Short mmCIF file of C-alpha atoms in Angstrom, two decimals:
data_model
loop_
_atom_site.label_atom_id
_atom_site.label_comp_id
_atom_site.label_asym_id
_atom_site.label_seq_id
_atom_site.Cartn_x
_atom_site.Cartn_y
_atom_site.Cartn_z
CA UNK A 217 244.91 -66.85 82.72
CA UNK A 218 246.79 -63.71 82.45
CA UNK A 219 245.34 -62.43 79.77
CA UNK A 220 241.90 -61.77 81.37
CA UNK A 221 243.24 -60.28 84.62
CA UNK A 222 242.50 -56.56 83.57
CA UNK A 223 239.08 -57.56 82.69
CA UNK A 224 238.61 -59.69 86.06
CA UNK A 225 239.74 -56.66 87.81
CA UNK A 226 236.93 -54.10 85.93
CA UNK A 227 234.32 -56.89 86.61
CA UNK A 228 235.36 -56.82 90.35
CA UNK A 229 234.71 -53.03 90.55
CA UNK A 230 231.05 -54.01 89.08
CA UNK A 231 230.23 -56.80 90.83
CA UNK A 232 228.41 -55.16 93.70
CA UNK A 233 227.46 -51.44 94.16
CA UNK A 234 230.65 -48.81 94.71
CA UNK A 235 230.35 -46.97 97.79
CA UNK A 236 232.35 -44.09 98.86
CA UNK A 237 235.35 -44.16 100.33
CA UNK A 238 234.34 -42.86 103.39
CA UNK A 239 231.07 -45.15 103.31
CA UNK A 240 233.65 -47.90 102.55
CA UNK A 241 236.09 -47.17 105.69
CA UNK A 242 232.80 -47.24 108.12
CA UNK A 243 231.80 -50.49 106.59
CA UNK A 244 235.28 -51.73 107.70
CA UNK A 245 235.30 -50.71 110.95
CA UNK A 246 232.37 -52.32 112.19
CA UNK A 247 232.82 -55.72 109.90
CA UNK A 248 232.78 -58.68 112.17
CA UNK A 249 235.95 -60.97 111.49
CA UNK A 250 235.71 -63.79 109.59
CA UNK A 251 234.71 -67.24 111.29
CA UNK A 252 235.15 -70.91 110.78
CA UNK A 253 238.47 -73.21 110.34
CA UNK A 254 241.01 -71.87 108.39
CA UNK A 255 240.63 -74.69 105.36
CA UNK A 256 236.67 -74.66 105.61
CA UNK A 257 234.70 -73.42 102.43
CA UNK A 258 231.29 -72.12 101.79
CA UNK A 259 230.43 -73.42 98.85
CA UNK A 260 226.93 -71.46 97.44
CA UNK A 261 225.98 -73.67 94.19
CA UNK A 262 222.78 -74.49 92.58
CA UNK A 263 221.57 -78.32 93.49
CA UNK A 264 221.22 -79.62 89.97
CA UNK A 265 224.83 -78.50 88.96
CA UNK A 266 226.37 -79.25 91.83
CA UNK A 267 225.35 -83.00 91.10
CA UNK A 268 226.32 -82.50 87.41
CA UNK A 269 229.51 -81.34 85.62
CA UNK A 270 230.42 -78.69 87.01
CA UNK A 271 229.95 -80.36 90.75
CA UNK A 272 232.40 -82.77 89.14
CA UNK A 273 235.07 -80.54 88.51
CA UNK A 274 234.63 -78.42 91.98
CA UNK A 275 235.03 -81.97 93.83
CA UNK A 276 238.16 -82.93 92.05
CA UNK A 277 239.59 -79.61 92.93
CA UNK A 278 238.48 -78.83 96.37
CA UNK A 279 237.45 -82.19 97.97
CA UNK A 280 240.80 -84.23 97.39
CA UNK A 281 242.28 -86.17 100.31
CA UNK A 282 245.55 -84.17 101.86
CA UNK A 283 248.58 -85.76 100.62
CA UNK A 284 250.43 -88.53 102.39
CA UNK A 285 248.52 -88.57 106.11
CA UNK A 286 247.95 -91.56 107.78
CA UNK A 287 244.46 -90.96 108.14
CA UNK A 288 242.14 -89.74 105.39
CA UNK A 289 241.59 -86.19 105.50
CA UNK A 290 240.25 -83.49 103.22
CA UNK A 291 242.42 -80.90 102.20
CA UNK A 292 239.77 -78.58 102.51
CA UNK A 293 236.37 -78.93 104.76
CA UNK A 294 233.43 -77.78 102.03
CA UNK A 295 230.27 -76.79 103.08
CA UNK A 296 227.56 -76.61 100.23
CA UNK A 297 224.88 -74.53 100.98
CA UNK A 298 221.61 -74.22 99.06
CA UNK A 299 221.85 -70.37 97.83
CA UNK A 300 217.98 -69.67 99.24
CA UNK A 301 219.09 -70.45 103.17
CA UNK A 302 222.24 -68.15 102.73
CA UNK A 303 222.53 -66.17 105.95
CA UNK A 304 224.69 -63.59 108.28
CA UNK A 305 226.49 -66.96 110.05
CA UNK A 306 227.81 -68.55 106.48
CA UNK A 307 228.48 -65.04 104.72
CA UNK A 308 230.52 -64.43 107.92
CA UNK A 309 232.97 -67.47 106.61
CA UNK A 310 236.78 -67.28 106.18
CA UNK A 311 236.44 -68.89 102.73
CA UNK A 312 233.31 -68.97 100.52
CA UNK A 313 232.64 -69.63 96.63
CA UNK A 314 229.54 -68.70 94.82
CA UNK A 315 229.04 -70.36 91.07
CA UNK A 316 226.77 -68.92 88.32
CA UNK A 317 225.72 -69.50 85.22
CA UNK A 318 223.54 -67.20 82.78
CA UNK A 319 221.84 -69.82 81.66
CA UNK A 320 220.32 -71.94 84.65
CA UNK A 321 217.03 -70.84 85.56
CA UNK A 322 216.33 -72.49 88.23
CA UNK A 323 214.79 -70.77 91.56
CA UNK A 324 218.50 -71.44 93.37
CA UNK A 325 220.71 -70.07 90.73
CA UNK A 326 218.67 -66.92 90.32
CA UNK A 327 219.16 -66.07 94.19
CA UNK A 328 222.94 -66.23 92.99
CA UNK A 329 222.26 -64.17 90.23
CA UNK A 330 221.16 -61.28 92.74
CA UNK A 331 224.85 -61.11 94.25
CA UNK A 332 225.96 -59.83 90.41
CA UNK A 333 225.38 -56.79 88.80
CA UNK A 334 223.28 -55.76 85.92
CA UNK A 335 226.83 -54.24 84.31
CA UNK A 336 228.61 -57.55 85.41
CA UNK A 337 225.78 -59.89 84.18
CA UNK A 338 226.39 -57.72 80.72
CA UNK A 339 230.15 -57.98 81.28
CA UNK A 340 229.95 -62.22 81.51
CA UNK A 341 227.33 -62.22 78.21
CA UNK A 342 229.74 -60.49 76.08
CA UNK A 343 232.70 -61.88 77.12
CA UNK A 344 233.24 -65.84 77.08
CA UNK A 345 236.53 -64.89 78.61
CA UNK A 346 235.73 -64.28 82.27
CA UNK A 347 235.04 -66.84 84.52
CA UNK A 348 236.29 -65.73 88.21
CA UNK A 349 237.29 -62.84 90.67
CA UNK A 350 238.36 -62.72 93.57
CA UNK A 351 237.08 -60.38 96.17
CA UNK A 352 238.03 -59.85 99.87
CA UNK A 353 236.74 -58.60 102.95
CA UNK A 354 233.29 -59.13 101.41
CA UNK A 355 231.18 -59.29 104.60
CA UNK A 356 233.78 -59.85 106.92
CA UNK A 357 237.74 -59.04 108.01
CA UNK A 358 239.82 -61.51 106.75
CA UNK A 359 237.83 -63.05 104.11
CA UNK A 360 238.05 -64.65 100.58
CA UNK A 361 235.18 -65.00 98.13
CA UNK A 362 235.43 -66.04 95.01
CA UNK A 363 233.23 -66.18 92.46
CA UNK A 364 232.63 -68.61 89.41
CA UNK A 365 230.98 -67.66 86.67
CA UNK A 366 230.05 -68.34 82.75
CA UNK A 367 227.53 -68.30 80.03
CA UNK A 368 226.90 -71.99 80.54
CA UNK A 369 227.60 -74.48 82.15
CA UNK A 370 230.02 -76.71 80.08
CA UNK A 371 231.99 -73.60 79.50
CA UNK A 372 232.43 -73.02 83.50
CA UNK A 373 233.47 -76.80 84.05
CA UNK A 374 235.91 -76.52 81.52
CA UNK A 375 237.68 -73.44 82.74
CA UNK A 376 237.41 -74.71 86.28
CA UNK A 377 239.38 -78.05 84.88
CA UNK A 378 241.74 -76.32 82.88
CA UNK A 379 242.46 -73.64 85.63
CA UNK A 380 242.39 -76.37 88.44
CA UNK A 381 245.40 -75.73 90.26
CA UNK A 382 245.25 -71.85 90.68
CA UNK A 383 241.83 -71.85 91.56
CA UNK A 384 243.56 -74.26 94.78
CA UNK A 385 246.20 -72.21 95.22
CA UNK A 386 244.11 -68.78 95.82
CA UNK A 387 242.78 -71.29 99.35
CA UNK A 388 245.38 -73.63 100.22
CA UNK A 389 247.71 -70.18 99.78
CA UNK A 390 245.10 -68.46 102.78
CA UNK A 391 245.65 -70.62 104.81
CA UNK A 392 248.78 -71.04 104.80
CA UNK A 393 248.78 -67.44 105.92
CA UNK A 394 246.25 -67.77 108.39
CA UNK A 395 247.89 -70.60 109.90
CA UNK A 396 251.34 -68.80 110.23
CA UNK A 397 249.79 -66.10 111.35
CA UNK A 398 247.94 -67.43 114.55
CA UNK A 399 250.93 -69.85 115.38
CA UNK A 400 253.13 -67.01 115.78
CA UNK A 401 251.34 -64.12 117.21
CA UNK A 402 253.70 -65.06 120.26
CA UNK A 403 257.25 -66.21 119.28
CA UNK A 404 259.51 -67.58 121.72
CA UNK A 405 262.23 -64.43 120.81
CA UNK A 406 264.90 -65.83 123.35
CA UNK A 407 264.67 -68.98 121.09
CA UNK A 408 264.62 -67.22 117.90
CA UNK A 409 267.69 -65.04 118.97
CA UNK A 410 269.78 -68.34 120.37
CA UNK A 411 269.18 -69.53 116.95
CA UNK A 412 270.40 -66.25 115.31
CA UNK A 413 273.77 -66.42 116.96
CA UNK A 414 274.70 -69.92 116.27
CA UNK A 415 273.69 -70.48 112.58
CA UNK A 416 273.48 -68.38 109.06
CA UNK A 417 269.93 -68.54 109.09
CA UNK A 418 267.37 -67.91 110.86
CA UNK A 419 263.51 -69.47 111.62
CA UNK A 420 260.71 -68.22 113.90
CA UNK A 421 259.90 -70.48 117.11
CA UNK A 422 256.17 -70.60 118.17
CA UNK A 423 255.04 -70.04 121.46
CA UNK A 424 255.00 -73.49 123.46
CA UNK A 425 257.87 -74.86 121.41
CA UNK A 426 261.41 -75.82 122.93
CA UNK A 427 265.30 -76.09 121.32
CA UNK A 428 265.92 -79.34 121.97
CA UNK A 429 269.30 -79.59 119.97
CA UNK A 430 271.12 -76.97 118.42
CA UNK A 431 274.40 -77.94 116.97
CA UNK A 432 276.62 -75.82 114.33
CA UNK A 433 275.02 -77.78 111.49
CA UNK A 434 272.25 -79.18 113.53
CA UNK A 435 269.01 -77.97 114.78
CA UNK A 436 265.69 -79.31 116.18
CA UNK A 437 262.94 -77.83 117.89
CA UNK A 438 259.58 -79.13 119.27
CA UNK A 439 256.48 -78.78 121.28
CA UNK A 440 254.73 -81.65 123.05
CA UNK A 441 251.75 -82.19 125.00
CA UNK A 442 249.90 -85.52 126.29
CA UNK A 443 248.69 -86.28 123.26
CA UNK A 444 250.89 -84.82 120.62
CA UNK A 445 254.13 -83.28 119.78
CA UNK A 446 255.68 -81.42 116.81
CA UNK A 447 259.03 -81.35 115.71
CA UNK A 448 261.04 -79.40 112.87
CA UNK A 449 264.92 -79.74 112.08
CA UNK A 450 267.38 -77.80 110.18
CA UNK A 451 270.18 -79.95 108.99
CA UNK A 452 272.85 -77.70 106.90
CA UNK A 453 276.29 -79.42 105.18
CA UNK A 454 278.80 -79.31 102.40
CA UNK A 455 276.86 -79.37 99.16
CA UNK A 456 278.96 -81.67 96.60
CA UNK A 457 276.92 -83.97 94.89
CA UNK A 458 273.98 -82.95 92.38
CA UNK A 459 272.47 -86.37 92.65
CA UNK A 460 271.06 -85.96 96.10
CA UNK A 461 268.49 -83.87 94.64
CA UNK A 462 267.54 -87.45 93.14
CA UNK A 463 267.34 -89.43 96.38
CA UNK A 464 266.46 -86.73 98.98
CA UNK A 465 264.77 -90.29 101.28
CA UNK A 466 268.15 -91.21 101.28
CA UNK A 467 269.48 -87.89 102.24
CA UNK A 468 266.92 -87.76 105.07
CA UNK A 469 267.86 -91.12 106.45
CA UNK A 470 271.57 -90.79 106.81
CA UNK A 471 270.15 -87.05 108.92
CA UNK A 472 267.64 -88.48 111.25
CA UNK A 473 270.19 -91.79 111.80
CA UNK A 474 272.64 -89.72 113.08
CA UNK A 475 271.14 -86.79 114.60
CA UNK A 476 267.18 -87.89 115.79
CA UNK A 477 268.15 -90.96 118.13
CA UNK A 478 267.10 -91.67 121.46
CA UNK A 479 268.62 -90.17 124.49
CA UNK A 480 268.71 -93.41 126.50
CA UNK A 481 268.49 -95.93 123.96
CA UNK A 482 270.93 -95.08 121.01
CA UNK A 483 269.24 -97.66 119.39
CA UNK A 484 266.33 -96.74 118.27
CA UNK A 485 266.10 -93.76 115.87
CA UNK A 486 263.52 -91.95 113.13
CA UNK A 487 263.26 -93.73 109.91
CA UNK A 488 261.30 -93.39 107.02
CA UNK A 489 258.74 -95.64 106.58
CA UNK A 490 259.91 -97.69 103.15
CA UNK A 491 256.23 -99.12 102.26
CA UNK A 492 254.98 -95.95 101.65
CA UNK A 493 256.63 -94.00 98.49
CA UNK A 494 258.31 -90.37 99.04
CA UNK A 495 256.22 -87.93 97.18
CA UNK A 496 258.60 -85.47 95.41
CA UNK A 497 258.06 -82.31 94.09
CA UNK A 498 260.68 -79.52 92.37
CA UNK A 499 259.60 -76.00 93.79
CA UNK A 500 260.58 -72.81 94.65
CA UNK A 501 261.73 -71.67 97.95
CA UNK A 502 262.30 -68.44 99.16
CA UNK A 503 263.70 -67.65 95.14
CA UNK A 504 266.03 -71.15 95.21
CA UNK A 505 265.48 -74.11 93.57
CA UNK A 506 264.50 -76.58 95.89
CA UNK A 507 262.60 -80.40 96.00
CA UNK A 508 259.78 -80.50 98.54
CA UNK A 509 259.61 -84.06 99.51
CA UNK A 510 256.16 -85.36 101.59
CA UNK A 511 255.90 -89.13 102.93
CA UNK A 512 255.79 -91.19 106.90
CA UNK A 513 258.09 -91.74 109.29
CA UNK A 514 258.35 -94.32 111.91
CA UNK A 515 260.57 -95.14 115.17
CA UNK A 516 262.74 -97.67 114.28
CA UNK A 517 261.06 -100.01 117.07
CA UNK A 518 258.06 -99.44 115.64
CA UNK A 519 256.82 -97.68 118.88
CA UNK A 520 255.26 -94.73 116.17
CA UNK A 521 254.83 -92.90 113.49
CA UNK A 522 253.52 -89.96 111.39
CA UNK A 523 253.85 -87.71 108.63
CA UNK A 524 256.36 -85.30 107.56
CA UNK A 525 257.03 -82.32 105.14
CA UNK A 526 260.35 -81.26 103.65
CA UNK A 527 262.41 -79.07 101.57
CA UNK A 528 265.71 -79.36 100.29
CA UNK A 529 268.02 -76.67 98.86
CA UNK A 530 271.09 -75.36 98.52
CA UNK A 531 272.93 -71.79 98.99
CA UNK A 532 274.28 -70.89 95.87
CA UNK A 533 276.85 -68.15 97.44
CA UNK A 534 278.59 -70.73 100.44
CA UNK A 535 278.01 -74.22 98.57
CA UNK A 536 275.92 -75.25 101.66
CA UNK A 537 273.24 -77.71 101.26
CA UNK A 538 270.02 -77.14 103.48
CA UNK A 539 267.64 -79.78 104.40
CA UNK A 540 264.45 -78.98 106.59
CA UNK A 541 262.07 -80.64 107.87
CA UNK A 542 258.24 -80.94 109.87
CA UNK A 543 257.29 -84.53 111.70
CA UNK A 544 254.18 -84.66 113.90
CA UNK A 545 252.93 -87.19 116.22
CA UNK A 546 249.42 -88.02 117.71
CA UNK A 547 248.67 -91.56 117.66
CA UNK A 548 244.57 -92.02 116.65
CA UNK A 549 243.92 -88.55 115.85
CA UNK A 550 243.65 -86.73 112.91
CA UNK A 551 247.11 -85.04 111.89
CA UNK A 552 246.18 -82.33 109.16
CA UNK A 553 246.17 -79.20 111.55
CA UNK A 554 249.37 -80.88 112.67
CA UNK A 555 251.29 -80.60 109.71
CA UNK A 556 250.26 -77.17 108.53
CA UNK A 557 251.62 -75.89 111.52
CA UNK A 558 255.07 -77.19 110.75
CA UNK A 559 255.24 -76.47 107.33
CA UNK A 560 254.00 -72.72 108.38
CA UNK A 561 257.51 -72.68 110.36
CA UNK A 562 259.06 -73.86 107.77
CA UNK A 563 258.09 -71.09 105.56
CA UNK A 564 259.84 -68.85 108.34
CA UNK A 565 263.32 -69.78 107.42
CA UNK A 566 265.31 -67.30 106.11
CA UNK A 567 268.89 -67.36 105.02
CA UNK A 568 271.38 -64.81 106.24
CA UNK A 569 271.95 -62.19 103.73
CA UNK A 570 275.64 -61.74 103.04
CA UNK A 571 276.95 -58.16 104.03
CA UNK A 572 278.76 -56.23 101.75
CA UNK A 573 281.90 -56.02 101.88
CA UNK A 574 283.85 -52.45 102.73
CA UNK A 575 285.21 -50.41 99.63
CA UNK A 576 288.53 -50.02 99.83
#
């Protein structure tokens, strides 16, 4: 996919007429923001190929259930519109996708065609390379359009297949954003800074969210209402064994044994529950190798349950092994909103950097 960036990038400067920049600065102050739910999608395809292969290929990579909830849940809420009813309220979305090919002639796809360029209609004829770009702030603050594109349409669905997972990314990474960004427009800084002073590390603590344990290599904080509560702990120790990267469940369950019991009956504890497989996955976190682990969790009474996130890494510079985690609860009700906003603190965490040391 790198290859055709530069020409991606040209085709973006074509796609729609160039303004100045002064004509382009009043456009921005007066663009409404962006509406809708962070993971929603505007989806502007013609009817005939939305039922055909390339509807195929858009389904398996934008309507796919959310990974490991109790409930089933889209990952992402899409919205296909017919392109002739497009109006102010859906070009107004957060997220929206328009797909085109040059050679559907139907009365839907040509109303597409009038979002492109005579140069960029040129640009995709010549030049079987090109299939996307990205543009934002289209017709509103904060926004993400993307546009599909090809000669035909067995080209498009094959480099829609074969480019499935950034094509994802470009949403799922939004709102990831998005979510972090609304969850902590108001951190609790007393929180944050109690934190600071007690460990090597440091994470950001929504608004509405407590310390409810914070121990030199312990730390849990969570928010609860009537109906739901969230939780996220930092457990750091010694890091001497390479296998644990090979049985992270296990790692979690001698953490939440010890440290997530209850207060008046020691007892009864988290656990994970073991009829439901841990979903593993080696990533990259904050620039360190890490294994992001997804799966459910139960009280060991059975009294409830949920989903959680987790990562689990290790500080190359003071051998310490770092394993964090996001749990919801909310018994009946759908849990997806839940869990982003977890894993968005997670992304907060930050290790210490180490100061340098004084020359001598």
């Amino acid at each position: 996919m790198k290859t055709i960036l530069p020409a991606v990038f040209l085709l973006a400067l074509t796609l729609f007429s160039c303004g100045t920049k002064t004509g382009e600065k009043i456009k921005q102050d007066f663009m409404p923001v962006a509406r809708g739910e962070n993971d929603e999608i505007i989806l502007v395809v013609d009817s005939a190929q939305w039922a055909g292969e390339i509807g195929d290929e858009l389904k398996e990579t934008y309507q796919q259930y959310m990974l490991l909830l109790p409930q089933d849940e889209y990952e992402f809420s899409v919205n296909k519109v017919n392109p002739r009813k497009l109006n102010d309220v859906f070009r107004h979305a957060k997220n929206m996708i328009f797909v085109m090919t040059l050679d559907s002639r139907t009365g839907e796809s040509a109303s597409i065609r009038e979002n492109f360029t005579d140069n960029s209609l040129k640009m995709i004829q010549r030049d079987s390379s090109l299939f996307y770009t990205v543009r934002r702030d289209e017709w509103a603050k904060g926004q993400i359009v993307l546009y599909l594109f090809a000669q035909d349409e067995a080209t498009l669905a094959q480099k829609i297949g074969d480019n499935r997972a950034s094509l994802k990314s470009l949403f799922a990474s939004a709102v990831r954003e998005r979510t972090r960004d609304e969850i902590l427009a108001k951190p609790e800084k007393a929180a944050v800074d109690a934190i600071k002073e007690t460990h090597d590390y440091s994470i950001q603590v929504p608004f509405g969210y407590d310390i409810a344990k914070n121990e030199p290599d312990f730390l849990w904080i969570r928010k609860l209402n009537s109906q739901s509560e969230w939780n996220v702990f930092v457990h750091e120790g010694t890091y001497d064994d390479r296998s644990v990267f090979n049985k992270v469940d296990v790692y979690r369950d001698s953490i939440t044994s010890k440290y997530l019991r209850d207060g008046e009956k020691s007892e009864i504890f988290i656990k994970r529950q073991p009829q439901v497989p841990v979903l593993t996955n080696r990533v990259s976190f904050k620039g360190m190798f890490a294994v992001e682990s997804r799966g459910l969790w139960k009280v060991s009474d059975s009294s409830g349950g949920g989903p959680y996130v987790s990562y689990t890494f290790v500080n190359e510079e003071t051998q310490k092994i770092y394993y964090i985690e996001g749990y919801v609860y909310s018994p009946a009700t759908k849990k997806k909103h839940l869990i982003r906003e977890v894993e968005a603190i997670l992304s907060t965490f930050e290790l210490d950097k180490p100061t340098a040391a004084n020359p001598s």
